[in-house]
Amino acid sequence: MVSRRQLARCGVSEDRIDGLVRRRELLELLPGVYAARPAESSTRQRLWTAQLWSGGVISHRSAAALWKLPVGPLTTVHVTVADRRYRRSVPCVHTHRVPLGRLHHLRFDGLRVTDRTRTVIDLLRIESLSVARDLFDRALQRGWLTEYDLDADLRAGTGRTGNGQIRRLLGDLEPGAHAESERRLHRLLRRADLAGWTPQYVVRLPSGVRYLDVAFPEHRLAVEVDGRRTHGDGSDRFEDDRVRQNELIAAGWRVLRVTWAMLTRHPDAVIAQIAQLLAA
């Protein structure tokens, strides 16, 4: 792909470009963006075409696909532009007008793409609340994002679309909770007036330092939360959880595992079981 601006910078005149287009030696893919010869359409071709047409940065779901973030299928190319230049709408390209600092994007196989943190924040603004919560949990767990990144973005983006959703996600954060499932457990424990628990409690086991989702240290009771999706990216998580549980039991801990379904469908039963173990 090549743009009209690039051809002009190489010394090709406007008349020469128009002639090449008329003779179909250049095939126009979007206004002012051409292919030198017929080529089968591909995702990378669509990304390059959209970037050359807009002069912007690949962003939102399009950037998420490159970063392999857990979002829906890509049907439209998303680009972010910082200038106010008028661009008429073209098929299959969604243009976002947002000031974008130089540090918020990088090169991805030559393409200008928003970095992973910026991409996550953009998605948290526009995705449905349930999708945003899942992505937020995942981003916090993997270190792609911190609450300070969101705070800074809110301060810099007064009046932007999605600010309300960002504030809601931040408001749902519980100290020490890494996922919505853990936050839900924390709320249940407080509502039941159960005391003596600590989130993300550190224990030293033969396999190394581990963090318990919720621990009652005085009673040697660990409550492990299996969230809506596994925290890791591979099947090793299942094996690792079992190794940790066996080591905890060998060290004199009792381990109670609760699931998302238990927390949402039978919260009273979860609290009753915890209370029973504490009383025992």
Short mmCIF file of C-alpha atoms in Angstrom, two decimals:
data_model
loop_
_atom_site.label_atom_id
_atom_site.label_comp_id
_atom_site.label_asym_id
_atom_site.label_seq_id
_atom_site.Cartn_x
_atom_site.Cartn_y
_atom_site.Cartn_z
CA MET A 1 0.00 0.00 0.00
CA VAL A 2 1.10 3.56 -0.68
CA SER A 3 -0.56 6.91 -0.04
CA ARG A 4 -0.87 9.89 -2.34
CA ARG A 5 1.18 11.93 0.14
CA GLN A 6 4.00 9.38 0.03
CA LEU A 7 4.05 9.39 -3.76
CA ALA A 8 4.15 13.20 -3.80
CA ARG A 9 7.09 13.19 -1.37
CA CYS A 10 8.89 10.88 -3.80
CA GLY A 11 8.45 13.41 -6.61
CA VAL A 12 5.48 11.83 -8.40
CA SER A 13 3.23 14.58 -9.75
CA GLU A 14 -0.53 14.80 -9.20
CA ASP A 15 -1.17 14.29 -12.94
CA ARG A 16 1.08 11.23 -12.99
CA ILE A 17 -0.75 9.72 -10.00
CA ASP A 18 -4.14 10.36 -11.63
CA GLY A 19 -2.92 8.68 -14.80
CA LEU A 20 -1.71 5.61 -12.95
CA VAL A 21 -5.12 5.34 -11.24
CA ARG A 22 -7.01 5.73 -14.55
CA ARG A 23 -4.92 2.96 -16.14
CA ARG A 24 -5.46 0.86 -12.99
CA GLU A 25 -1.73 0.58 -12.43
CA LEU A 26 -2.64 1.89 -8.98
CA LEU A 27 -5.80 0.47 -7.36
CA GLU A 28 -7.51 2.85 -4.93
CA LEU A 29 -8.38 1.05 -1.67
CA LEU A 30 -9.46 4.17 0.27
CA PRO A 31 -9.40 7.81 -0.83
CA GLY A 32 -5.75 8.65 -1.46
CA VAL A 33 -4.46 5.15 -0.61
CA TYR A 34 -3.48 2.69 -3.32
CA ALA A 35 -2.20 -0.80 -3.95
CA ALA A 36 0.39 -1.21 -6.70
CA ARG A 37 -1.15 -4.47 -7.85
CA PRO A 38 -4.14 -6.65 -6.98
CA ALA A 39 -3.63 -8.45 -3.69
CA GLU A 40 -5.85 -10.67 -1.60
CA SER A 41 -7.41 -8.74 1.25
CA SER A 42 -5.90 -9.39 4.70
CA THR A 43 -6.12 -7.94 8.19
CA ARG A 44 -2.66 -6.38 7.88
CA GLN A 45 -3.59 -4.80 4.54
CA ARG A 46 -6.73 -3.25 6.08
CA LEU A 47 -4.72 -1.90 9.02
CA TRP A 48 -2.10 -0.31 6.78
CA THR A 49 -4.74 1.15 4.48
CA ALA A 50 -6.65 2.71 7.39
CA GLN A 51 -3.48 4.15 8.90
CA LEU A 52 -2.25 5.64 5.61
CA TRP A 53 -5.70 7.13 4.93
CA SER A 54 -6.11 8.66 8.40
CA GLY A 55 -2.53 9.51 9.31
CA GLY A 56 -3.42 8.23 12.79
CA VAL A 57 -2.57 5.37 15.12
CA ILE A 58 -4.14 1.89 15.17
CA SER A 59 -6.14 1.70 18.41
CA HIS A 60 -9.02 0.17 20.39
CA ARG A 61 -10.10 -3.31 19.19
CA SER A 62 -7.69 -3.24 16.26
CA ALA A 63 -4.73 -2.66 18.57
CA ALA A 64 -6.20 -5.21 21.02
CA ALA A 65 -6.07 -7.89 18.32
CA LEU A 66 -2.35 -7.20 17.79
CA TRP A 67 -1.73 -7.32 21.55
CA LYS A 68 -3.84 -10.52 21.76
CA LEU A 69 -6.14 -9.02 24.39
CA PRO A 70 -9.34 -10.92 25.24
CA VAL A 71 -11.91 -8.91 23.27
CA GLY A 72 -14.47 -9.67 20.59
CA PRO A 73 -13.90 -10.24 16.86
CA LEU A 74 -12.46 -7.49 14.69
CA THR A 75 -14.88 -6.22 12.03
CA THR A 76 -13.86 -2.55 11.76
CA VAL A 77 -10.42 -0.95 11.83
CA HIS A 78 -10.13 1.56 14.69
CA VAL A 79 -7.72 4.48 14.37
CA THR A 80 -7.08 7.40 16.70
CA VAL A 81 -6.19 10.82 15.33
CA ALA A 82 -5.09 13.81 17.39
CA ASP A 83 -5.74 16.58 14.86
CA ARG A 84 -9.07 18.21 13.98
CA ARG A 85 -8.68 17.77 10.20
CA TYR A 86 -11.92 16.76 8.52
CA ARG A 87 -12.06 13.20 7.23
CA ARG A 88 -15.23 11.97 5.58
CA SER A 89 -16.45 8.58 6.71
CA VAL A 90 -15.21 5.54 4.80
CA PRO A 91 -16.45 1.95 5.05
CA CYS A 92 -15.03 -0.28 7.80
CA VAL A 93 -12.91 2.41 9.48
CA HIS A 94 -13.87 4.00 12.82
CA THR A 95 -12.02 7.21 13.61
CA HIS A 96 -11.54 8.36 17.22
CA ARG A 97 -10.43 11.94 17.92
CA VAL A 98 -8.42 11.90 21.13
CA PRO A 99 -5.16 13.70 22.04
CA LEU A 100 -2.49 11.00 22.06
CA GLY A 101 0.88 11.61 23.71
CA ARG A 102 4.02 10.43 21.97
CA LEU A 103 4.65 7.93 24.78
CA HIS A 104 1.27 6.22 24.29
CA HIS A 105 2.08 4.51 21.00
CA LEU A 106 4.85 2.51 19.42
CA ARG A 107 5.75 0.64 16.24
CA PHE A 108 4.34 -2.85 15.67
CA ASP A 109 5.88 -4.33 12.49
CA GLY A 110 6.03 -0.78 11.17
CA LEU A 111 2.45 0.13 12.10
CA ARG A 112 1.88 2.91 14.63
CA VAL A 113 -0.15 1.23 17.39
CA THR A 114 -1.31 2.39 20.82
CA ASP A 115 0.71 0.67 23.55
CA ARG A 116 -0.92 -2.07 25.59
CA THR A 117 -1.83 0.12 28.58
CA ARG A 118 -3.40 2.78 26.36
CA THR A 119 -5.26 0.10 24.40
CA VAL A 120 -6.72 -1.43 27.58
CA ILE A 121 -7.89 1.99 28.84
CA ASP A 122 -9.53 2.79 25.48
CA LEU A 123 -11.40 -0.53 25.58
CA LEU A 124 -12.54 0.00 29.18
CA ARG A 125 -14.22 3.18 27.98
CA ILE A 126 -16.22 1.73 25.08
CA GLU A 127 -16.90 -1.96 25.84
CA SER A 128 -19.97 -3.13 27.76
CA LEU A 129 -19.60 -3.09 31.55
CA SER A 130 -19.39 -6.90 31.82
CA VAL A 131 -16.67 -7.12 29.14
CA ALA A 132 -14.84 -4.15 30.69
CA ARG A 133 -14.86 -5.79 34.13
CA ASP A 134 -13.37 -9.01 32.78
CA LEU A 135 -10.70 -7.09 30.89
CA PHE A 136 -10.00 -4.88 33.92
CA ASP A 137 -9.49 -7.92 36.15
CA ARG A 138 -7.21 -9.54 33.59
CA ALA A 139 -5.19 -6.35 33.09
CA LEU A 140 -4.64 -5.89 36.84
CA GLN A 141 -3.64 -9.54 37.29
CA ARG A 142 -1.13 -9.45 34.43
CA GLY A 143 0.30 -6.04 35.28
CA TRP A 144 -0.85 -4.43 32.03
CA LEU A 145 -2.54 -1.65 33.98
CA THR A 146 -2.66 -0.05 37.43
CA GLU A 147 -5.31 2.05 39.12
CA TYR A 148 -2.86 4.96 38.91
CA ASP A 149 -2.92 4.70 35.09
CA LEU A 150 -6.71 5.06 35.18
CA ASP A 151 -6.55 7.97 37.65
CA ALA A 152 -4.08 9.79 35.40
CA ASP A 153 -6.24 9.15 32.34
CA LEU A 154 -9.33 10.54 34.08
CA ARG A 155 -7.46 13.70 35.04
CA ALA A 156 -6.20 14.17 31.48
CA GLY A 157 -9.48 13.29 29.76
CA THR A 158 -12.09 15.57 31.32
CA GLY A 159 -15.40 15.19 29.50
CA ARG A 160 -14.36 12.17 27.47
CA THR A 161 -16.77 9.37 26.59
CA GLY A 162 -16.47 6.50 29.07
CA ASN A 163 -15.29 8.52 32.08
CA GLY A 164 -18.33 7.33 34.05
CA GLN A 165 -17.50 3.68 33.37
CA ILE A 166 -13.85 4.20 34.33
CA ARG A 167 -14.95 5.77 37.65
CA ARG A 168 -17.30 2.84 38.26
CA LEU A 169 -14.53 0.30 37.68
CA LEU A 170 -12.22 2.19 40.04
CA GLY A 171 -15.00 2.46 42.62
CA ASP A 172 -15.46 -1.33 42.56
CA LEU A 173 -11.83 -1.93 43.48
CA GLU A 174 -11.26 -3.51 46.87
CA PRO A 175 -7.86 -3.21 48.59
CA GLY A 176 -5.95 -6.41 47.87
CA ALA A 177 -8.53 -7.85 45.45
CA HIS A 178 -7.29 -8.90 42.03
CA ALA A 179 -10.61 -9.85 40.46
CA GLU A 180 -14.34 -9.19 40.67
CA SER A 181 -14.82 -12.61 42.31
CA GLU A 182 -12.45 -11.63 45.13
CA ARG A 183 -14.11 -8.25 45.52
CA ARG A 184 -17.47 -9.98 45.83
CA LEU A 185 -16.11 -12.26 48.58
CA HIS A 186 -14.72 -9.24 50.46
CA ARG A 187 -18.11 -7.55 50.39
CA LEU A 188 -19.81 -10.71 51.68
CA LEU A 189 -17.32 -11.02 54.56
CA ARG A 190 -17.83 -7.42 55.62
CA ARG A 191 -21.59 -7.68 55.36
CA ALA A 192 -21.49 -10.76 57.60
CA ASP A 193 -19.26 -8.92 60.15
CA LEU A 194 -16.61 -11.63 59.94
CA ALA A 195 -13.33 -10.25 61.24
CA GLY A 196 -9.73 -11.39 61.30
CA TRP A 197 -9.26 -11.91 57.55
CA THR A 198 -6.52 -10.53 55.32
CA PRO A 199 -6.56 -10.29 51.51
CA GLN A 200 -3.55 -11.49 49.51
CA TYR A 201 -1.92 -12.96 52.62
CA VAL A 202 1.73 -13.95 52.09
CA VAL A 203 2.88 -17.45 53.07
CA ARG A 204 6.20 -19.17 52.47
CA LEU A 205 5.86 -22.70 51.13
CA PRO A 206 8.41 -25.21 49.75
CA SER A 207 7.57 -24.07 46.22
CA GLY A 208 8.15 -20.41 47.12
CA VAL A 209 6.28 -17.33 48.31
CA ARG A 210 2.54 -17.61 47.70
CA TYR A 211 -0.40 -15.24 48.08
CA LEU A 212 -3.67 -16.50 49.54
CA ASP A 213 -6.78 -14.80 48.15
CA VAL A 214 -8.25 -14.47 51.67
CA ALA A 215 -6.69 -15.81 54.86
CA PHE A 216 -7.75 -16.03 58.50
CA PRO A 217 -4.19 -16.39 59.87
CA GLU A 218 -5.21 -16.94 63.49
CA HIS A 219 -7.38 -19.90 62.46
CA ARG A 220 -5.03 -21.13 59.70
CA LEU A 221 -7.93 -20.98 57.24
CA ALA A 222 -7.32 -20.10 53.58
CA VAL A 223 -10.19 -19.22 51.25
CA GLU A 224 -9.18 -19.57 47.61
CA VAL A 225 -11.40 -18.03 44.94
CA ASP A 226 -11.80 -19.61 41.50
CA GLY A 227 -12.92 -16.62 39.43
CA ARG A 228 -15.04 -16.39 36.32
CA ARG A 229 -11.99 -17.30 34.28
CA THR A 230 -8.58 -18.68 35.17
CA HIS A 231 -6.04 -16.07 36.20
CA GLY A 232 -3.28 -17.46 34.01
CA ASP A 233 -2.93 -18.10 30.29
CA GLY A 234 -2.10 -21.81 30.34
CA SER A 235 -3.13 -25.14 31.78
CA ASP A 236 -0.22 -24.98 34.26
CA ARG A 237 -2.47 -22.90 36.52
CA PHE A 238 -4.53 -25.96 37.46
CA GLU A 239 -1.44 -27.96 38.45
CA ASP A 240 0.05 -25.00 40.32
CA ASP A 241 -3.14 -24.51 42.37
CA ARG A 242 -3.09 -28.17 43.45
CA VAL A 243 0.59 -28.05 44.42
CA ARG A 244 -0.04 -24.95 46.50
CA GLN A 245 -3.12 -26.48 48.17
CA ASN A 246 -1.23 -29.66 49.10
CA GLU A 247 1.61 -27.62 50.56
CA LEU A 248 -0.80 -25.50 52.58
CA ILE A 249 -2.49 -28.58 54.04
CA ALA A 250 0.89 -30.10 54.89
CA ALA A 251 1.76 -26.83 56.67
CA GLY A 252 -1.35 -27.09 58.85
CA TRP A 253 -3.73 -24.85 56.89
CA ARG A 254 -7.33 -25.68 56.05
CA VAL A 255 -8.26 -24.70 52.51
CA LEU A 256 -11.75 -23.76 51.34
CA ARG A 257 -12.26 -23.26 47.60
CA VAL A 258 -15.20 -21.16 46.41
CA THR A 259 -16.30 -20.47 42.84
CA TRP A 260 -17.94 -17.58 41.07
CA ALA A 261 -21.19 -19.57 40.88
CA MET A 262 -21.13 -20.18 44.64
CA LEU A 263 -20.51 -16.50 45.37
CA THR A 264 -23.33 -15.31 43.11
CA ARG A 265 -25.95 -18.04 43.56
CA HIS A 266 -25.37 -19.22 47.14
CA PRO A 267 -23.56 -16.41 48.99
CA ASP A 268 -25.24 -17.23 52.34
CA ALA A 269 -24.02 -20.82 52.11
CA VAL A 270 -20.45 -19.62 51.48
CA ILE A 271 -20.52 -17.36 54.55
CA ALA A 272 -22.13 -20.10 56.67
CA GLN A 273 -19.42 -22.56 55.70
CA ILE A 274 -16.64 -20.07 56.51
CA ALA A 275 -18.27 -19.29 59.88
CA GLN A 276 -18.57 -23.02 60.63
CA LEU A 277 -14.89 -23.61 59.90
CA LEU A 278 -13.89 -20.63 62.06
CA ALA A 279 -16.04 -21.90 64.92
CA ALA A 280 -14.53 -25.37 64.65
#
